mmCIF file of N, CA and C in Angstrom:
data_model
loop_
_atom_site.group_PDB
_atom_site.id
_atom_site.type_symbol
_atom_site.label_atom_id
_atom_site.label_comp_id
_atom_site.label_asym_id
_atom_site.label_seq_id
_atom_site.Cartn_x
_atom_site.Cartn_y
_atom_site.Cartn_z
ATOM 1 N N MET A 1 0.865 -1.132 0.001
ATOM 2 C CA MET A 1 0.014 -0.081 -0.027
ATOM 3 C C MET A 1 0.873 1.162 0.021
ATOM 4 N N ARG A 2 0.475 2.270 -0.703
ATOM 5 C CA ARG A 2 1.263 3.468 -0.817
ATOM 6 C C ARG A 2 0.602 4.567 0.053
ATOM 7 N N THR A 3 1.480 5.515 0.408
ATOM 8 C CA THR A 3 0.928 6.720 1.072
ATOM 9 C C THR A 3 0.520 7.684 0.007
ATOM 10 N N GLY A 4 -0.185 8.764 0.465
ATOM 11 C CA GLY A 4 -0.672 9.695 -0.539
ATOM 12 C C GLY A 4 0.389 10.383 -1.301
ATOM 13 N N ASP A 5 1.605 10.529 -0.756
ATOM 14 C CA ASP A 5 2.650 11.339 -1.460
ATOM 15 C C ASP A 5 3.378 10.556 -2.512
ATOM 16 N N GLY A 6 3.182 9.147 -2.597
ATOM 17 C CA GLY A 6 3.898 8.345 -3.558
ATOM 18 C C GLY A 6 5.362 8.206 -3.370
ATOM 19 N N LYS A 7 5.925 8.669 -2.263
ATOM 20 C CA LYS A 7 7.287 8.605 -1.945
ATOM 21 C C LYS A 7 7.632 7.576 -0.936
ATOM 22 N N HIS A 8 6.699 7.018 -0.281
ATOM 23 C CA HIS A 8 6.789 6.091 0.882
ATOM 24 C C HIS A 8 5.805 4.933 0.668
ATOM 25 N N ILE A 9 6.178 3.816 1.342
ATOM 26 C CA ILE A 9 5.279 2.661 1.282
ATOM 27 C C ILE A 9 5.200 2.141 2.694
ATOM 28 N N ALA A 10 3.955 1.607 3.030
ATOM 29 C CA ALA A 10 3.680 1.009 4.310
ATOM 30 C C ALA A 10 3.743 -0.449 4.171
ATOM 31 N N LEU A 11 4.597 -1.134 4.918
ATOM 32 C CA LEU A 11 4.640 -2.583 4.837
ATOM 33 C C LEU A 11 4.111 -3.172 6.118
ATOM 34 N N SER A 12 4.042 -2.391 7.208
ATOM 35 C CA SER A 12 3.594 -2.862 8.509
ATOM 36 C C SER A 12 2.917 -1.801 9.230
ATOM 37 N N ILE A 13 1.868 -2.135 9.970
ATOM 38 C CA ILE A 13 1.097 -1.115 10.698
ATOM 39 C C ILE A 13 1.857 -0.697 11.931
ATOM 40 N N THR A 14 2.844 -1.497 12.356
ATOM 41 C CA THR A 14 3.587 -1.186 13.552
ATOM 42 C C THR A 14 4.917 -0.430 13.352
ATOM 43 N N GLN A 15 5.304 -0.273 12.091
ATOM 44 C CA GLN A 15 6.576 0.310 11.717
ATOM 45 C C GLN A 15 6.370 1.569 10.921
ATOM 46 N N PRO A 16 7.414 2.445 10.974
ATOM 47 C CA PRO A 16 7.253 3.716 10.127
ATOM 48 C C PRO A 16 7.227 3.386 8.681
ATOM 49 N N LEU A 17 6.734 4.403 7.926
ATOM 50 C CA LEU A 17 6.703 4.294 6.461
ATOM 51 C C LEU A 17 8.173 4.117 5.902
ATOM 52 N N ILE A 18 8.276 3.435 4.838
ATOM 53 C CA ILE A 18 9.648 3.196 4.158
ATOM 54 C C ILE A 18 9.771 4.032 2.915
ATOM 55 N N PRO A 19 10.739 4.773 2.774
ATOM 56 C CA PRO A 19 10.999 5.522 1.554
ATOM 57 C C PRO A 19 11.169 4.685 0.338
ATOM 58 N N ILE A 20 10.581 5.052 -0.740
ATOM 59 C CA ILE A 20 10.773 4.378 -2.020
ATOM 60 C C ILE A 20 12.003 4.871 -2.729
ATOM 61 N N ILE A 21 12.815 3.845 -3.141
ATOM 62 C CA ILE A 21 14.062 4.207 -3.882
ATOM 63 C C ILE A 21 13.754 4.340 -5.290
ATOM 64 N N LYS A 22 12.994 3.306 -5.827
ATOM 65 C CA LYS A 22 12.580 3.244 -7.277
ATOM 66 C C LYS A 22 11.206 2.832 -7.355
ATOM 67 N N ASP A 23 10.301 3.618 -7.880
ATOM 68 C CA ASP A 23 8.953 3.268 -7.993
ATOM 69 C C ASP A 23 8.683 2.314 -9.161
ATOM 70 N N HIS A 24 7.600 1.639 -9.174
ATOM 71 C CA HIS A 24 7.195 0.769 -10.282
ATOM 72 C C HIS A 24 5.675 0.575 -10.207
ATOM 73 N N PRO A 25 5.046 0.488 -11.318
ATOM 74 C CA PRO A 25 3.613 0.331 -11.351
ATOM 75 C C PRO A 25 3.058 -0.944 -10.618
ATOM 76 N N ASN A 26 3.926 -2.000 -10.581
ATOM 77 C CA ASN A 26 3.573 -3.202 -9.828
ATOM 78 C C ASN A 26 4.122 -2.983 -8.458
ATOM 79 N N LYS A 27 3.301 -2.977 -7.389
ATOM 80 C CA LYS A 27 3.695 -2.668 -6.081
ATOM 81 C C LYS A 27 4.762 -3.649 -5.499
ATOM 82 N N MET A 28 4.770 -4.863 -6.003
ATOM 83 C CA MET A 28 5.664 -5.866 -5.619
ATOM 84 C C MET A 28 7.104 -5.586 -6.179
ATOM 85 N N GLU A 29 7.201 -4.888 -7.166
ATOM 86 C CA GLU A 29 8.446 -4.528 -7.827
ATOM 87 C C GLU A 29 9.109 -3.242 -7.359
ATOM 88 N N VAL A 30 8.443 -2.485 -6.500
ATOM 89 C CA VAL A 30 8.966 -1.257 -5.979
ATOM 90 C C VAL A 30 10.232 -1.559 -5.189
ATOM 91 N N ILE A 31 11.322 -0.733 -5.434
ATOM 92 C CA ILE A 31 12.566 -0.955 -4.660
ATOM 93 C C ILE A 31 12.638 -0.093 -3.485
ATOM 94 N N ILE A 32 12.925 -0.643 -2.303
ATOM 95 C CA ILE A 32 13.095 0.016 -1.095
ATOM 96 C C ILE A 32 14.440 -0.339 -0.466
ATOM 97 N N LYS A 33 14.798 0.283 0.629
ATOM 98 C CA LYS A 33 15.906 -0.080 1.473
ATOM 99 C C LYS A 33 15.327 -0.919 2.593
ATOM 100 N N CYS A 34 15.831 -2.112 2.815
ATOM 101 C CA CYS A 34 15.271 -3.021 3.879
ATOM 102 C C CYS A 34 15.324 -2.188 5.240
ATOM 103 N N PRO A 35 14.283 -2.095 5.930
ATOM 104 C CA PRO A 35 14.189 -1.271 7.153
ATOM 105 C C PRO A 35 15.044 -1.924 8.339
ATOM 106 N N TYR A 36 15.474 -3.189 8.148
ATOM 107 C CA TYR A 36 16.183 -3.875 9.203
ATOM 108 C C TYR A 36 17.701 -3.849 8.931
ATOM 109 N N CYS A 37 18.082 -4.145 7.631
ATOM 110 C CA CYS A 37 19.560 -4.300 7.361
ATOM 111 C C CYS A 37 20.053 -3.246 6.356
ATOM 112 N N GLY A 38 19.124 -2.610 5.671
ATOM 113 C CA GLY A 38 19.549 -1.506 4.729
ATOM 114 C C GLY A 38 19.836 -1.944 3.305
ATOM 115 N N HIS A 39 19.794 -3.202 3.032
ATOM 116 C CA HIS A 39 20.021 -3.639 1.626
ATOM 117 C C HIS A 39 18.858 -3.166 0.808
ATOM 118 N N GLU A 40 19.141 -2.896 -0.428
ATOM 119 C CA GLU A 40 18.096 -2.590 -1.415
ATOM 120 C C GLU A 40 17.399 -3.858 -1.770
ATOM 121 N N THR A 41 16.038 -3.822 -1.861
ATOM 122 C CA THR A 41 15.260 -5.006 -2.160
ATOM 123 C C THR A 41 13.953 -4.634 -2.730
ATOM 124 N N LYS A 42 13.340 -5.595 -3.371
ATOM 125 C CA LYS A 42 11.965 -5.351 -3.880
ATOM 126 C C LYS A 42 10.991 -5.626 -2.768
ATOM 127 N N VAL A 43 9.848 -4.859 -2.783
ATOM 128 C CA VAL A 43 8.843 -5.062 -1.756
ATOM 129 C C VAL A 43 8.329 -6.555 -1.697
ATOM 130 N N GLY A 44 8.279 -7.080 -2.913
ATOM 131 C CA GLY A 44 7.732 -8.466 -3.067
ATOM 132 C C GLY A 44 8.688 -9.465 -2.503
ATOM 133 N N LEU A 45 9.967 -9.149 -2.177
ATOM 134 C CA LEU A 45 10.876 -10.008 -1.705
ATOM 135 C C LEU A 45 11.209 -9.765 -0.180
ATOM 136 N N THR A 46 10.329 -9.117 0.472
ATOM 137 C CA THR A 46 10.449 -8.891 1.894
ATOM 138 C C THR A 46 9.666 -9.923 2.685
ATOM 139 N N TYR A 47 9.978 -10.082 3.982
ATOM 140 C CA TYR A 47 9.403 -11.059 4.959
ATOM 141 C C TYR A 47 9.019 -10.376 6.117
ATOM 142 N N MET A 48 7.884 -10.812 6.782
ATOM 143 C CA MET A 48 7.526 -10.179 8.011
ATOM 144 C C MET A 48 7.275 -11.185 9.133
ATOM 145 N N ILE A 49 7.714 -10.782 10.309
ATOM 146 C CA ILE A 49 7.465 -11.598 11.533
ATOM 147 C C ILE A 49 7.101 -10.537 12.578
ATOM 148 N N SER A 50 5.935 -10.792 13.234
ATOM 149 C CA SER A 50 5.379 -9.960 14.291
ATOM 150 C C SER A 50 5.465 -8.485 14.020
ATOM 151 N N GLY A 51 5.151 -8.149 12.740
ATOM 152 C CA GLY A 51 5.100 -6.798 12.341
ATOM 153 C C GLY A 51 6.497 -6.161 12.004
ATOM 154 N N PHE A 52 7.562 -6.948 12.054
ATOM 155 C CA PHE A 52 8.925 -6.526 11.688
ATOM 156 C C PHE A 52 9.284 -7.051 10.317
ATOM 157 N N VAL A 53 9.773 -6.121 9.452
ATOM 158 C CA VAL A 53 10.025 -6.475 8.069
ATOM 159 C C VAL A 53 11.573 -6.559 7.824
ATOM 160 N N GLY A 54 11.888 -7.691 7.081
ATOM 161 C CA GLY A 54 13.278 -7.869 6.657
ATOM 162 C C GLY A 54 13.325 -8.335 5.293
ATOM 163 N N CYS A 55 14.538 -8.610 4.754
ATOM 164 C CA CYS A 55 14.684 -9.081 3.390
ATOM 165 C C CYS A 55 15.499 -10.383 3.372
ATOM 166 N N LYS A 56 15.778 -10.885 2.213
ATOM 167 C CA LYS A 56 16.561 -12.159 2.175
ATOM 168 C C LYS A 56 17.894 -12.015 2.690
ATOM 169 N N SER A 57 18.498 -10.866 2.788
ATOM 170 C CA SER A 57 19.874 -10.630 3.338
ATOM 171 C C SER A 57 19.867 -10.737 4.777
ATOM 172 N N CYS A 58 18.741 -10.527 5.504
ATOM 173 C CA CYS A 58 18.846 -10.484 7.007
ATOM 174 C C CYS A 58 17.822 -11.375 7.620
ATOM 175 N N TYR A 59 16.820 -11.845 6.932
ATOM 176 C CA TYR A 59 15.722 -12.540 7.564
ATOM 177 C C TYR A 59 16.134 -13.957 7.961
ATOM 178 N N PHE A 60 16.699 -14.792 7.080
ATOM 179 C CA PHE A 60 16.941 -16.164 7.285
ATOM 180 C C PHE A 60 18.393 -16.461 7.798
ATOM 181 N N GLU A 61 19.295 -15.501 7.840
ATOM 182 C CA GLU A 61 20.598 -15.695 8.323
ATOM 183 C C GLU A 61 20.634 -16.127 9.802
ATOM 184 N N GLU A 62 21.591 -16.871 10.202
ATOM 185 C CA GLU A 62 21.692 -17.268 11.595
ATOM 186 C C GLU A 62 21.853 -15.970 12.365
ATOM 187 N N GLY A 63 21.042 -15.703 13.361
ATOM 188 C CA GLY A 63 21.057 -14.516 14.128
ATOM 189 C C GLY A 63 20.351 -13.357 13.393
ATOM 190 N N GLY A 64 19.663 -13.686 12.334
ATOM 191 C CA GLY A 64 18.947 -12.626 11.563
ATOM 192 C C GLY A 64 17.592 -12.263 12.206
ATOM 193 N N LEU A 65 16.708 -11.600 11.500
ATOM 194 C CA LEU A 65 15.511 -11.112 11.950
ATOM 195 C C LEU A 65 14.582 -12.216 12.523
ATOM 196 N N PHE A 66 14.511 -13.333 11.835
ATOM 197 C CA PHE A 66 13.645 -14.443 12.357
ATOM 198 C C PHE A 66 14.102 -14.981 13.667
ATOM 199 N N ASP A 67 15.477 -15.326 13.660
ATOM 200 C CA ASP A 67 16.063 -15.871 14.927
ATOM 201 C C ASP A 67 15.952 -14.934 16.067
ATOM 202 N N THR A 68 16.264 -13.659 15.870
ATOM 203 C CA THR A 68 16.165 -12.648 16.873
ATOM 204 C C THR A 68 14.781 -12.510 17.509
ATOM 205 N N THR A 69 13.808 -12.373 16.575
ATOM 206 C CA THR A 69 12.434 -12.233 17.023
ATOM 207 C C THR A 69 11.923 -13.358 17.818
ATOM 208 N N ILE A 70 12.194 -14.573 17.315
ATOM 209 C CA ILE A 70 11.783 -15.770 18.111
ATOM 210 C C ILE A 70 12.489 -15.848 19.447
ATOM 211 N N TYR A 71 13.789 -15.549 19.435
ATOM 212 C CA TYR A 71 14.578 -15.628 20.692
ATOM 213 C C TYR A 71 13.946 -14.598 21.645
ATOM 214 N N LEU A 72 13.807 -13.394 21.278
ATOM 215 C CA LEU A 72 13.233 -12.408 22.241
ATOM 216 C C LEU A 72 11.846 -12.659 22.711
ATOM 217 N N LYS A 73 11.032 -13.190 21.793
ATOM 218 C CA LYS A 73 9.647 -13.541 22.164
ATOM 219 C C LYS A 73 9.673 -14.638 23.290
ATOM 220 N N SER A 74 10.674 -15.622 23.166
ATOM 221 C CA SER A 74 10.673 -16.720 24.013
ATOM 222 C C SER A 74 11.379 -16.386 25.374
ATOM 223 N N PHE A 75 12.504 -15.608 25.281
ATOM 224 C CA PHE A 75 13.401 -15.459 26.432
ATOM 225 C C PHE A 75 13.492 -14.010 27.009
ATOM 226 N N ASP A 76 12.992 -13.069 26.285
ATOM 227 C CA ASP A 76 13.018 -11.630 26.786
ATOM 228 C C ASP A 76 11.826 -10.868 26.170
ATOM 229 N N TYR A 77 10.668 -11.215 26.662
ATOM 230 C CA TYR A 77 9.429 -10.731 26.159
ATOM 231 C C TYR A 77 9.313 -9.244 26.152
ATOM 232 N N LEU A 78 9.807 -8.622 27.197
ATOM 233 C CA LEU A 78 9.746 -7.142 27.266
ATOM 234 C C LEU A 78 10.543 -6.472 26.172
ATOM 235 N N SER A 79 11.736 -7.037 25.811
ATOM 236 C CA SER A 79 12.477 -6.504 24.688
ATOM 237 C C SER A 79 11.736 -6.697 23.341
ATOM 238 N N TYR A 80 11.142 -7.895 23.268
ATOM 239 C CA TYR A 80 10.375 -8.197 22.085
ATOM 240 C C TYR A 80 9.240 -7.185 21.881
ATOM 241 N N ILE A 81 8.442 -6.930 22.895
ATOM 242 C CA ILE A 81 7.318 -5.960 22.674
ATOM 243 C C ILE A 81 7.775 -4.499 22.601
ATOM 244 N N ASP A 82 8.873 -4.230 23.196
ATOM 245 C CA ASP A 82 9.468 -2.883 23.142
ATOM 246 C C ASP A 82 9.904 -2.557 21.618
ATOM 247 N N GLY A 83 10.490 -3.589 21.002
ATOM 248 C CA GLY A 83 10.866 -3.400 19.614
ATOM 249 C C GLY A 83 12.173 -2.698 19.333
ATOM 250 N N GLN A 84 12.843 -2.310 20.424
ATOM 251 C CA GLN A 84 14.206 -1.593 20.273
ATOM 252 C C GLN A 84 15.174 -2.422 19.493
ATOM 253 N N PHE A 85 15.149 -3.728 19.607
ATOM 254 C CA PHE A 85 16.047 -4.597 18.823
ATOM 255 C C PHE A 85 15.917 -4.308 17.343
ATOM 256 N N TYR A 86 14.703 -3.987 16.905
ATOM 257 C CA TYR A 86 14.536 -3.822 15.460
ATOM 258 C C TYR A 86 15.205 -2.471 15.082
ATOM 259 N N LYS A 87 15.027 -1.518 15.918
ATOM 260 C CA LYS A 87 15.657 -0.154 15.675
ATOM 261 C C LYS A 87 17.180 -0.353 15.732
ATOM 262 N N ASP A 88 17.722 -1.121 16.514
ATOM 263 C CA ASP A 88 19.119 -1.381 16.736
ATOM 264 C C ASP A 88 19.696 -1.925 15.385
ATOM 265 N N GLY A 89 18.924 -2.783 14.665
ATOM 266 C CA GLY A 89 19.318 -3.283 13.418
ATOM 267 C C GLY A 89 19.939 -4.590 13.385
ATOM 268 N N TYR A 90 20.133 -5.116 12.185
ATOM 269 C CA TYR A 90 20.653 -6.470 11.913
ATOM 270 C C TYR A 90 22.074 -6.638 12.524
ATOM 271 N N LEU A 91 23.056 -5.789 12.214
ATOM 272 C CA LEU A 91 24.375 -5.956 12.619
ATOM 273 C C LEU A 91 24.472 -6.054 14.238
ATOM 274 N N ALA A 92 23.835 -5.159 14.856
ATOM 275 C CA ALA A 92 23.842 -5.226 16.301
ATOM 276 C C ALA A 92 23.322 -6.525 16.900
ATOM 277 N N ASN A 93 22.275 -6.930 16.292
ATOM 278 C CA ASN A 93 21.638 -8.230 16.832
ATOM 279 C C ASN A 93 22.444 -9.505 16.378
ATOM 280 N N LYS A 94 22.999 -9.407 15.258
ATOM 281 C CA LYS A 94 23.890 -10.526 14.748
ATOM 282 C C LYS A 94 25.059 -10.726 15.675
ATOM 283 N N LYS A 95 25.658 -9.630 16.208
ATOM 284 C CA LYS A 95 26.728 -9.648 17.166
ATOM 285 C C LYS A 95 26.324 -10.379 18.450
ATOM 286 N N LYS A 96 25.074 -10.182 18.847
ATOM 287 C CA LYS A 96 24.574 -10.732 20.109
ATOM 288 C C LYS A 96 24.146 -12.239 19.977
ATOM 289 N N TRP A 97 24.116 -12.763 18.765
ATOM 290 C CA TRP A 97 23.584 -14.009 18.503
ATOM 291 C C TRP A 97 24.263 -15.229 19.206
ATOM 292 N N LYS A 98 25.619 -15.203 19.299
ATOM 293 C CA LYS A 98 26.317 -16.262 19.917
ATOM 294 C C LYS A 98 25.862 -16.447 21.453
ATOM 295 N N GLU A 99 25.743 -15.315 22.088
ATOM 296 C CA GLU A 99 25.276 -15.384 23.497
ATOM 297 C C GLU A 99 23.823 -15.925 23.561
ATOM 298 N N ARG A 100 22.998 -15.458 22.658
ATOM 299 C CA ARG A 100 21.619 -15.872 22.642
ATOM 300 C C ARG A 100 21.498 -17.405 22.370
ATOM 301 N N LYS A 101 22.337 -17.788 21.448
ATOM 302 C CA LYS A 101 22.327 -19.279 21.029
ATOM 303 C C LYS A 101 22.729 -20.113 22.191
ATOM 304 N N LYS A 102 23.749 -19.748 22.979
ATOM 305 C CA LYS A 102 24.128 -20.467 24.141
ATOM 306 C C LYS A 102 22.946 -20.611 25.135
ATOM 307 N N LYS A 103 22.150 -19.521 25.343
ATOM 308 C CA LYS A 103 21.010 -19.615 26.181
ATOM 309 C C LYS A 103 19.987 -20.609 25.730
ATOM 310 N N ILE A 104 19.747 -20.586 24.467
ATOM 311 C CA ILE A 104 18.808 -21.584 23.773
ATOM 312 C C ILE A 104 19.292 -22.972 24.099
ATOM 313 N N GLU A 105 20.559 -23.215 23.787
ATOM 314 C CA GLU A 105 21.082 -24.587 23.951
ATOM 315 C C GLU A 105 21.041 -25.020 25.426
ATOM 316 N N GLN A 106 21.276 -24.185 26.321
ATOM 317 C CA GLN A 106 21.225 -24.513 27.744
ATOM 318 C C GLN A 106 19.819 -24.880 28.170
ATOM 319 N N GLN A 107 18.782 -24.251 27.479
ATOM 320 C CA GLN A 107 17.414 -24.451 27.787
ATOM 321 C C GLN A 107 16.985 -25.894 27.420
ATOM 322 N N TYR A 108 17.680 -26.419 26.426
ATOM 323 C CA TYR A 108 17.202 -27.801 25.888
ATOM 324 C C TYR A 108 18.256 -28.814 26.116
#
């Protein structure tokens, strides 16, 4: 869905509007900068979890958006609902992943 100005796109009702880098008549082909990692991607190639949007560069990577969101939802719910981890971005959370992975392994 587009905003009225045609310069931004809304991918999530919980996150800010995302600036359009290159517009396209097909909404799935619009080029944006991933709001989580910053890579340029097509809207149609983004993924969402719990209202947080990522792309193929950051979503499925070990310690990426999927892993981080699931970890926080399970082990640090207050941080999960606060959403600051998303604002901190992919690289900051990727660095924390080894510590988080140890906690998961200890749990099982």
